[in-house]
Amino acid sequence: MNKMYFLLTAIFIMAMSPLMAQIYLGPKAGFNLTNAKYDLDNIRAADSKAIGLGFNGGIYFSQKLSDHFDYQVEINFSRKTRRVKIDDQLDVDNRIFLSFIDVPYMIRYSYGSDIQRYFIGFGPQLSYWLGGSGTLRGETLDEFNLTKLKYDIRFKENPDDTNALLVVNDPNRFNLGLVMMAGGHFRVSDLNRVYIDVRLELNNSLLSENEFQEFFGVYRDSFRVNNRTLSINIAYFFDVKGLLRKY
C-alpha cells in the first residue's frame, strides 16, 4: 500500500504544476459494464461470461497544454462486476464484485469553443486491486441446504475469518491497462463545466497467475483473466485559476 500512496502523491504533485493556463478540478462518477477475458481456452468453452454492471467515482483533474492538447488525470474507486454462468448439471451462477483504485493518465486532443468543447484521448491506467466479494448460486449448494452463498475475496487465509472466503493465490494486485475515450465538456457558468465521456478500458494484466482457485469445496474459479470495461462518466468541475482570481 505504501508504494500505491507514493505513486498517487507523485502523480498529483506533477499534475498540480501551475505552469499552464487552465486547470480544472472536480468530482466525477459513472457506471461501467465489464466482461472478463480468460487466459484459458477450456474456461472460454465451458462458461457463459455475462456482462456485469458496476460503478466508479473519484476526482477529475485536467490541465491545458496548448490550444488543442491537454492531459487528464483521475483517482477513482471502481467496482467491476464479473459474472460467470455454467449451464450444466450444476447450473452455477457466480457474480464477483471486484474493487479497485484506478489512476488513468490520458492525453487529449480537443476542438470547439469555450462554450462547448469535444475531445478524444488515450493513455495508460494503473489499477490497484483492493479485494472484493461475490454471490454464488446453483445446485452445487444443495448439499448445504443453501440457495445462495455470499462470500468475501481475500489474498491470504485468516483463521479468525468466519465468513465464506474465496482465497486468491498469487494475486497481481497492481494492474496496467490502456484507456481510450471520447466526450466533451460544456460551460454552465464562467467558472464551471459539465463533463461527459465514454471510455473503453483494456486491462492487460492477469488478476492471478494460478489457473484455478478452490472455493468452499464445491466450486472453483479462474482468476487468469483481465477485464474489458466500457464506462459512461460525468464530472462537474471548476476553473481553479479563475476561482483563485475571483476570491
PDB file of C-alpha atoms in Angstrom:
ATOM      1  CA  MET A   1       0.000   0.000   0.000  1.00  0.00           C
ATOM      2  CA  ASN A   2       2.886   2.422   0.712  1.00  0.00           C
ATOM      3  CA  LYS A   3       4.012   2.120  -2.916  1.00  0.00           C
ATOM      4  CA  MET A   4       0.495   2.988  -4.085  1.00  0.00           C
ATOM      5  CA  TYR A   5       0.268   6.064  -1.852  1.00  0.00           C
ATOM      6  CA  PHE A   6       3.674   7.226  -3.101  1.00  0.00           C
ATOM      7  CA  LEU A   7       2.615   6.786  -6.732  1.00  0.00           C
ATOM      8  CA  LEU A   8      -0.671   8.656  -6.295  1.00  0.00           C
ATOM      9  CA  THR A   9       1.080  11.507  -4.482  1.00  0.00           C
ATOM     10  CA  ALA A  10       3.730  11.788  -7.213  1.00  0.00           C
ATOM     11  CA  ILE A  11       1.097  11.914  -9.961  1.00  0.00           C
ATOM     12  CA  PHE A  12      -0.839  14.687  -8.273  1.00  0.00           C
ATOM     13  CA  ILE A  13       2.256  16.724  -7.474  1.00  0.00           C
ATOM     14  CA  MET A  14       3.158  16.560 -11.157  1.00  0.00           C
ATOM     15  CA  ALA A  15      -0.403  17.285 -12.253  1.00  0.00           C
ATOM     16  CA  MET A  16      -0.845  20.295  -9.975  1.00  0.00           C
ATOM     17  CA  SER A  17       2.105  22.159 -11.515  1.00  0.00           C
ATOM     18  CA  PRO A  18       0.840  25.721 -12.158  1.00  0.00           C
ATOM     19  CA  LEU A  19       2.765  26.236 -15.393  1.00  0.00           C
ATOM     20  CA  MET A  20      -0.194  26.064 -17.763  1.00  0.00           C
ATOM     21  CA  ALA A  21      -3.089  28.442 -18.300  1.00  0.00           C
ATOM     22  CA  GLN A  22      -6.201  26.430 -17.419  1.00  0.00           C
ATOM     23  CA  ILE A  23      -6.589  23.928 -14.607  1.00  0.00           C
ATOM     24  CA  TYR A  24      -9.868  22.110 -13.977  1.00  0.00           C
ATOM     25  CA  LEU A  25     -10.725  20.088 -10.856  1.00  0.00           C
ATOM     26  CA  GLY A  26     -13.915  18.419  -9.634  1.00  0.00           C
ATOM     27  CA  PRO A  27     -15.815  15.274  -8.620  1.00  0.00           C
ATOM     28  CA  LYS A  28     -16.568  12.509 -11.115  1.00  0.00           C
ATOM     29  CA  ALA A  29     -18.884   9.478 -11.167  1.00  0.00           C
ATOM     30  CA  GLY A  30     -20.094   6.884 -13.637  1.00  0.00           C
ATOM     31  CA  PHE A  31     -21.218   3.344 -14.282  1.00  0.00           C
ATOM     32  CA  ASN A  32     -19.456   0.559 -16.136  1.00  0.00           C
ATOM     33  CA  LEU A  33     -20.071  -2.713 -17.955  1.00  0.00           C
ATOM     34  CA  THR A  34     -17.350  -5.339 -17.566  1.00  0.00           C
ATOM     35  CA  ASN A  35     -16.611  -8.553 -19.410  1.00  0.00           C
ATOM     36  CA  ALA A  36     -13.746 -10.867 -18.464  1.00  0.00           C
ATOM     37  CA  LYS A  37     -11.201 -12.118 -20.979  1.00  0.00           C
ATOM     38  CA  TYR A  38      -9.975 -15.533 -19.828  1.00  0.00           C
ATOM     39  CA  ASP A  39      -6.488 -16.797 -20.471  1.00  0.00           C
ATOM     40  CA  LEU A  40      -7.672 -20.435 -20.532  1.00  0.00           C
ATOM     41  CA  ASP A  41      -9.310 -21.984 -23.591  1.00  0.00           C
ATOM     42  CA  ASN A  42     -11.274 -24.546 -21.568  1.00  0.00           C
ATOM     43  CA  ILE A  43     -12.851 -21.766 -19.476  1.00  0.00           C
ATOM     44  CA  ARG A  44     -13.966 -19.958 -22.615  1.00  0.00           C
ATOM     45  CA  ALA A  45     -15.617 -23.096 -23.933  1.00  0.00           C
ATOM     46  CA  ALA A  46     -17.326 -24.197 -20.734  1.00  0.00           C
ATOM     47  CA  ASP A  47     -18.619 -20.946 -19.270  1.00  0.00           C
ATOM     48  CA  SER A  48     -21.013 -18.291 -20.427  1.00  0.00           C
ATOM     49  CA  LYS A  49     -19.499 -14.959 -19.387  1.00  0.00           C
ATOM     50  CA  ALA A  50     -22.276 -12.429 -18.892  1.00  0.00           C
ATOM     51  CA  ILE A  51     -21.599  -8.705 -18.715  1.00  0.00           C
ATOM     52  CA  GLY A  52     -21.566  -7.270 -15.187  1.00  0.00           C
ATOM     53  CA  LEU A  53     -22.761  -3.820 -14.106  1.00  0.00           C
ATOM     54  CA  GLY A  54     -20.586  -1.707 -11.789  1.00  0.00           C
ATOM     55  CA  PHE A  55     -19.822   1.888 -10.837  1.00  0.00           C
ATOM     56  CA  ASN A  56     -16.971   4.310 -10.203  1.00  0.00           C
ATOM     57  CA  GLY A  57     -16.374   7.647  -8.540  1.00  0.00           C
ATOM     58  CA  GLY A  58     -13.465   9.922  -7.762  1.00  0.00           C
ATOM     59  CA  ILE A  59     -11.608  13.130  -8.535  1.00  0.00           C
ATOM     60  CA  TYR A  60     -11.093  14.623 -12.020  1.00  0.00           C
ATOM     61  CA  PHE A  61      -8.156  16.871 -12.922  1.00  0.00           C
ATOM     62  CA  SER A  62      -7.155  18.317 -16.309  1.00  0.00           C
ATOM     63  CA  GLN A  63      -4.654  20.891 -17.472  1.00  0.00           C
ATOM     64  CA  LYS A  64      -4.316  22.676 -20.790  1.00  0.00           C
ATOM     65  CA  LEU A  65      -1.097  22.139 -22.747  1.00  0.00           C
ATOM     66  CA  SER A  66      -1.893  24.076 -25.943  1.00  0.00           C
ATOM     67  CA  ASP A  67      -4.891  25.227 -27.992  1.00  0.00           C
ATOM     68  CA  HIS A  68      -5.777  21.633 -28.907  1.00  0.00           C
ATOM     69  CA  PHE A  69      -3.982  19.401 -26.403  1.00  0.00           C
ATOM     70  CA  ASP A  70      -4.362  18.814 -22.678  1.00  0.00           C
ATOM     71  CA  TYR A  71      -3.973  15.977 -20.222  1.00  0.00           C
ATOM     72  CA  GLN A  72      -6.404  14.426 -17.782  1.00  0.00           C
ATOM     73  CA  VAL A  73      -5.639  12.584 -14.536  1.00  0.00           C
ATOM     74  CA  GLU A  74      -8.106  10.906 -12.177  1.00  0.00           C
ATOM     75  CA  ILE A  75      -8.092   8.933  -8.957  1.00  0.00           C
ATOM     76  CA  ASN A  76     -11.166   6.689  -8.860  1.00  0.00           C
ATOM     77  CA  PHE A  77     -12.658   3.973  -6.745  1.00  0.00           C
ATOM     78  CA  SER A  78     -14.324   1.465  -9.035  1.00  0.00           C
ATOM     79  CA  ARG A  79     -16.323  -1.700  -8.639  1.00  0.00           C
ATOM     80  CA  LYS A  80     -16.199  -4.032 -11.615  1.00  0.00           C
ATOM     81  CA  THR A  81     -18.587  -6.984 -11.754  1.00  0.00           C
ATOM     82  CA  ARG A  82     -17.654 -10.288 -13.352  1.00  0.00           C
ATOM     83  CA  ARG A  83     -20.424 -12.829 -13.900  1.00  0.00           C
ATOM     84  CA  VAL A  84     -19.912 -16.488 -14.796  1.00  0.00           C
ATOM     85  CA  LYS A  85     -22.764 -18.850 -15.689  1.00  0.00           C
ATOM     86  CA  ILE A  86     -22.202 -22.573 -16.161  1.00  0.00           C
ATOM     87  CA  ASP A  87     -25.294 -24.136 -17.705  1.00  0.00           C
ATOM     88  CA  ASP A  88     -24.626 -27.772 -16.948  1.00  0.00           C
ATOM     89  CA  GLN A  89     -25.945 -30.170 -14.317  1.00  0.00           C
ATOM     90  CA  LEU A  90     -24.807 -27.792 -11.551  1.00  0.00           C
ATOM     91  CA  ASP A  91     -26.445 -24.684 -13.074  1.00  0.00           C
ATOM     92  CA  VAL A  92     -23.918 -22.300 -11.478  1.00  0.00           C
ATOM     93  CA  ASP A  93     -24.352 -18.518 -11.478  1.00  0.00           C
ATOM     94  CA  ASN A  94     -21.422 -16.694  -9.855  1.00  0.00           C
ATOM     95  CA  ARG A  95     -21.325 -12.886  -9.552  1.00  0.00           C
ATOM     96  CA  ILE A  96     -17.964 -11.482  -8.495  1.00  0.00           C
ATOM     97  CA  PHE A  97     -17.663  -7.849  -7.366  1.00  0.00           C
ATOM     98  CA  LEU A  98     -14.071  -6.590  -7.594  1.00  0.00           C
ATOM     99  CA  SER A  99     -12.915  -3.293  -6.071  1.00  0.00           C
ATOM    100  CA  PHE A 100     -10.034  -1.208  -7.475  1.00  0.00           C
ATOM    101  CA  ILE A 101      -8.290   2.121  -7.168  1.00  0.00           C
ATOM    102  CA  ASP A 102      -7.843   3.293 -10.777  1.00  0.00           C
ATOM    103  CA  VAL A 103      -5.469   6.058 -11.864  1.00  0.00           C
ATOM    104  CA  PRO A 104      -5.812   6.886 -15.595  1.00  0.00           C
ATOM    105  CA  TYR A 105      -3.480   9.401 -17.241  1.00  0.00           C
ATOM    106  CA  MET A 106      -4.720  10.498 -20.670  1.00  0.00           C
ATOM    107  CA  ILE A 107      -3.542  12.873 -23.379  1.00  0.00           C
ATOM    108  CA  ARG A 108      -6.485  14.527 -25.160  1.00  0.00           C
ATOM    109  CA  TYR A 109      -6.952  16.281 -28.478  1.00  0.00           C
ATOM    110  CA  SER A 110      -9.824  18.783 -28.266  1.00  0.00           C
ATOM    111  CA  TYR A 111     -11.659  21.145 -30.555  1.00  0.00           C
ATOM    112  CA  GLY A 112     -14.554  23.580 -30.241  1.00  0.00           C
ATOM    113  CA  SER A 113     -15.271  26.785 -28.357  1.00  0.00           C
ATOM    114  CA  ASP A 114     -15.163  27.792 -24.723  1.00  0.00           C
ATOM    115  CA  ILE A 115     -18.917  27.135 -24.505  1.00  0.00           C
ATOM    116  CA  GLN A 116     -18.716  23.538 -25.700  1.00  0.00           C
ATOM    117  CA  ARG A 117     -15.607  21.541 -26.435  1.00  0.00           C
ATOM    118  CA  TYR A 118     -15.167  17.973 -27.681  1.00  0.00           C
ATOM    119  CA  PHE A 119     -12.210  15.650 -27.373  1.00  0.00           C
ATOM    120  CA  ILE A 120     -10.711  12.219 -27.940  1.00  0.00           C
ATOM    121  CA  GLY A 121      -7.901  10.768 -25.867  1.00  0.00           C
ATOM    122  CA  PHE A 122      -5.981   7.760 -24.703  1.00  0.00           C
ATOM    123  CA  GLY A 123      -3.355   6.783 -22.161  1.00  0.00           C
ATOM    124  CA  PRO A 124      -2.263   4.254 -19.547  1.00  0.00           C
ATOM    125  CA  GLN A 125      -4.172   3.302 -16.431  1.00  0.00           C
ATOM    126  CA  LEU A 126      -2.655   1.886 -13.267  1.00  0.00           C
ATOM    127  CA  SER A 127      -5.041  -0.025 -11.002  1.00  0.00           C
ATOM    128  CA  TYR A 128      -4.628  -1.439  -7.507  1.00  0.00           C
ATOM    129  CA  TRP A 129      -6.843  -4.399  -6.613  1.00  0.00           C
ATOM    130  CA  LEU A 130      -8.362  -3.830  -3.161  1.00  0.00           C
ATOM    131  CA  GLY A 131     -10.371  -7.047  -2.861  1.00  0.00           C
ATOM    132  CA  GLY A 132     -13.981  -7.939  -3.413  1.00  0.00           C
ATOM    133  CA  SER A 133     -16.958 -10.140  -2.683  1.00  0.00           C
ATOM    134  CA  GLY A 134     -19.362 -12.376  -4.531  1.00  0.00           C
ATOM    135  CA  THR A 135     -22.603 -14.310  -4.619  1.00  0.00           C
ATOM    136  CA  LEU A 136     -22.754 -17.931  -5.718  1.00  0.00           C
ATOM    137  CA  ARG A 137     -25.996 -19.648  -6.751  1.00  0.00           C
ATOM    138  CA  GLY A 138     -26.593 -23.125  -8.098  1.00  0.00           C
ATOM    139  CA  GLU A 139     -27.383 -26.734  -7.392  1.00  0.00           C
ATOM    140  CA  THR A 140     -23.852 -27.198  -6.134  1.00  0.00           C
ATOM    141  CA  LEU A 141     -25.095 -25.653  -2.856  1.00  0.00           C
ATOM    142  CA  ASP A 142     -27.973 -28.100  -2.376  1.00  0.00           C
ATOM    143  CA  GLU A 143     -25.990 -30.360  -0.049  1.00  0.00           C
ATOM    144  CA  PHE A 144     -25.577 -27.376   2.313  1.00  0.00           C
ATOM    145  CA  ASN A 145     -29.310 -26.505   2.156  1.00  0.00           C
ATOM    146  CA  LEU A 146     -28.456 -23.105   0.630  1.00  0.00           C
ATOM    147  CA  THR A 147     -29.964 -21.324  -2.357  1.00  0.00           C
ATOM    148  CA  LYS A 148     -27.169 -18.761  -2.483  1.00  0.00           C
ATOM    149  CA  LEU A 149     -23.885 -18.102  -0.731  1.00  0.00           C
ATOM    150  CA  LYS A 150     -22.317 -14.692  -0.181  1.00  0.00           C
ATOM    151  CA  TYR A 151     -18.545 -14.689   0.220  1.00  0.00           C
ATOM    152  CA  ASP A 152     -15.552 -12.393   0.554  1.00  0.00           C
ATOM    153  CA  ILE A 153     -12.421 -12.388  -1.589  1.00  0.00           C
ATOM    154  CA  ARG A 154      -9.108 -12.440   0.274  1.00  0.00           C
ATOM    155  CA  PHE A 155      -5.482 -12.673  -0.750  1.00  0.00           C
ATOM    156  CA  LYS A 156      -4.454 -14.891   2.152  1.00  0.00           C
ATOM    157  CA  GLU A 157      -6.273 -17.091   4.610  1.00  0.00           C
ATOM    158  CA  ASN A 158      -7.127 -15.749   8.047  1.00  0.00           C
ATOM    159  CA  PRO A 159      -8.155 -18.320  10.683  1.00  0.00           C
ATOM    160  CA  ASP A 160     -10.177 -15.639  12.502  1.00  0.00           C
ATOM    161  CA  ASP A 161     -12.412 -15.052   9.459  1.00  0.00           C
ATOM    162  CA  THR A 162     -15.885 -16.518   9.975  1.00  0.00           C
ATOM    163  CA  ASN A 163     -17.269 -15.546   6.552  1.00  0.00           C
ATOM    164  CA  ALA A 164     -17.186 -17.752   3.487  1.00  0.00           C
ATOM    165  CA  LEU A 165     -13.969 -16.971   1.614  1.00  0.00           C
ATOM    166  CA  LEU A 166     -12.555 -17.249  -1.860  1.00  0.00           C
ATOM    167  CA  VAL A 167      -8.788 -17.010  -1.397  1.00  0.00           C
ATOM    168  CA  VAL A 168      -6.891 -15.834  -4.478  1.00  0.00           C
ATOM    169  CA  ASN A 169      -3.360 -17.242  -4.546  1.00  0.00           C
ATOM    170  CA  ASP A 170      -0.526 -15.222  -6.101  1.00  0.00           C
ATOM    171  CA  PRO A 171      -2.674 -12.194  -6.989  1.00  0.00           C
ATOM    172  CA  ASN A 172      -1.425  -9.447  -9.291  1.00  0.00           C
ATOM    173  CA  ARG A 173      -2.746  -6.537  -7.277  1.00  0.00           C
ATOM    174  CA  PHE A 174      -1.090  -3.890  -9.477  1.00  0.00           C
ATOM    175  CA  ASN A 175      -2.699  -3.922 -12.933  1.00  0.00           C
ATOM    176  CA  LEU A 176      -1.686  -1.950 -16.015  1.00  0.00           C
ATOM    177  CA  GLY A 177      -4.080  -1.152 -18.821  1.00  0.00           C
ATOM    178  CA  LEU A 178      -4.942   1.178 -21.689  1.00  0.00           C
ATOM    179  CA  VAL A 179      -7.807   3.695 -21.745  1.00  0.00           C
ATOM    180  CA  MET A 180      -9.405   5.155 -24.890  1.00  0.00           C
ATOM    181  CA  MET A 181     -12.097   7.799 -24.568  1.00  0.00           C
ATOM    182  CA  ALA A 182     -14.247  10.395 -26.333  1.00  0.00           C
ATOM    183  CA  GLY A 183     -16.509  13.077 -24.920  1.00  0.00           C
ATOM    184  CA  GLY A 184     -16.980  16.758 -24.280  1.00  0.00           C
ATOM    185  CA  HIS A 185     -17.458  19.439 -21.678  1.00  0.00           C
ATOM    186  CA  PHE A 186     -19.991  22.248 -21.625  1.00  0.00           C
ATOM    187  CA  ARG A 187     -19.912  25.601 -19.847  1.00  0.00           C
ATOM    188  CA  VAL A 188     -22.606  26.181 -17.243  1.00  0.00           C
ATOM    189  CA  SER A 189     -21.015  29.377 -15.831  1.00  0.00           C
ATOM    190  CA  ASP A 190     -17.801  31.375 -16.171  1.00  0.00           C
ATOM    191  CA  LEU A 191     -16.005  29.019 -13.765  1.00  0.00           C
ATOM    192  CA  ASN A 192     -17.877  25.706 -14.035  1.00  0.00           C
ATOM    193  CA  ARG A 193     -18.150  22.979 -16.659  1.00  0.00           C
ATOM    194  CA  VAL A 194     -20.099  19.721 -17.020  1.00  0.00           C
ATOM    195  CA  TYR A 195     -18.034  16.898 -18.470  1.00  0.00           C
ATOM    196  CA  ILE A 196     -19.284  13.678 -20.132  1.00  0.00           C
ATOM    197  CA  ASP A 197     -17.257  10.874 -21.671  1.00  0.00           C
ATOM    198  CA  VAL A 198     -17.456   7.294 -22.920  1.00  0.00           C
ATOM    199  CA  ARG A 199     -14.356   5.194 -22.432  1.00  0.00           C
ATOM    200  CA  LEU A 200     -13.019   1.721 -23.045  1.00  0.00           C
ATOM    201  CA  GLU A 201     -10.570   0.218 -20.540  1.00  0.00           C
ATOM    202  CA  LEU A 202      -8.399  -2.698 -21.649  1.00  0.00           C
ATOM    203  CA  ASN A 203      -6.646  -4.262 -18.665  1.00  0.00           C
ATOM    204  CA  ASN A 204      -3.523  -6.095 -19.831  1.00  0.00           C
ATOM    205  CA  SER A 205      -2.633  -7.740 -16.505  1.00  0.00           C
ATOM    206  CA  LEU A 206      -3.949 -11.097 -15.333  1.00  0.00           C
ATOM    207  CA  LEU A 207      -5.520 -10.931 -11.876  1.00  0.00           C
ATOM    208  CA  SER A 208      -3.646 -14.095 -10.873  1.00  0.00           C
ATOM    209  CA  GLU A 209      -1.132 -16.456 -12.445  1.00  0.00           C
ATOM    210  CA  ASN A 210      -2.830 -19.522 -10.932  1.00  0.00           C
ATOM    211  CA  GLU A 211      -5.295 -21.389 -13.126  1.00  0.00           C
ATOM    212  CA  PHE A 212      -7.982 -22.152 -10.523  1.00  0.00           C
ATOM    213  CA  GLN A 213      -8.968 -21.030  -7.044  1.00  0.00           C
ATOM    214  CA  GLU A 214     -10.813 -23.628  -4.987  1.00  0.00           C
ATOM    215  CA  PHE A 215     -13.876 -22.327  -3.198  1.00  0.00           C
ATOM    216  CA  PHE A 216     -15.978 -23.835  -0.432  1.00  0.00           C
ATOM    217  CA  GLY A 217     -15.015 -27.344  -1.526  1.00  0.00           C
ATOM    218  CA  VAL A 218     -17.700 -27.374  -4.235  1.00  0.00           C
ATOM    219  CA  TYR A 219     -16.702 -24.794  -6.821  1.00  0.00           C
ATOM    220  CA  ARG A 220     -13.559 -23.495  -8.465  1.00  0.00           C
ATOM    221  CA  ASP A 221     -12.995 -20.341 -10.455  1.00  0.00           C
ATOM    222  CA  SER A 222     -10.150 -18.934 -12.534  1.00  0.00           C
ATOM    223  CA  PHE A 223      -8.585 -15.526 -11.998  1.00  0.00           C
ATOM    224  CA  ARG A 224      -6.345 -15.857 -15.038  1.00  0.00           C
ATOM    225  CA  VAL A 225      -8.456 -13.076 -16.521  1.00  0.00           C
ATOM    226  CA  ASN A 226      -8.183  -9.436 -17.438  1.00  0.00           C
ATOM    227  CA  ASN A 227     -11.093  -7.042 -17.536  1.00  0.00           C
ATOM    228  CA  ARG A 228     -12.593  -5.295 -20.556  1.00  0.00           C
ATOM    229  CA  THR A 229     -14.673  -2.370 -19.291  1.00  0.00           C
ATOM    230  CA  LEU A 230     -16.926   0.120 -21.068  1.00  0.00           C
ATOM    231  CA  SER A 231     -17.989   3.109 -18.954  1.00  0.00           C
ATOM    232  CA  ILE A 232     -20.021   6.309 -19.161  1.00  0.00           C
ATOM    233  CA  ASN A 233     -18.807   9.092 -16.865  1.00  0.00           C
ATOM    234  CA  ILE A 234     -19.884  12.546 -15.802  1.00  0.00           C
ATOM    235  CA  ALA A 235     -17.982  15.219 -13.875  1.00  0.00           C
ATOM    236  CA  TYR A 236     -18.709  18.704 -12.579  1.00  0.00           C
ATOM    237  CA  PHE A 237     -15.539  20.744 -12.356  1.00  0.00           C
ATOM    238  CA  PHE A 238     -14.383  24.310 -11.903  1.00  0.00           C
ATOM    239  CA  ASP A 239     -11.602  26.508 -13.267  1.00  0.00           C
ATOM    240  CA  VAL A 240      -9.070  26.548 -10.417  1.00  0.00           C
ATOM    241  CA  LYS A 241      -7.129  29.617 -11.538  1.00  0.00           C
ATOM    242  CA  GLY A 242     -10.317  31.521 -12.354  1.00  0.00           C
ATOM    243  CA  LEU A 243     -11.681  30.741  -8.897  1.00  0.00           C
ATOM    244  CA  LEU A 244      -8.449  31.897  -7.232  1.00  0.00           C
ATOM    245  CA  ARG A 245      -8.525  35.161  -9.180  1.00  0.00           C
ATOM    246  CA  LYS A 246     -12.140  35.770  -8.185  1.00  0.00           C
ATOM    247  CA  TYR A 247     -11.591  35.259  -4.458  1.00  0.00           C
TER     248      TYR A 247
END
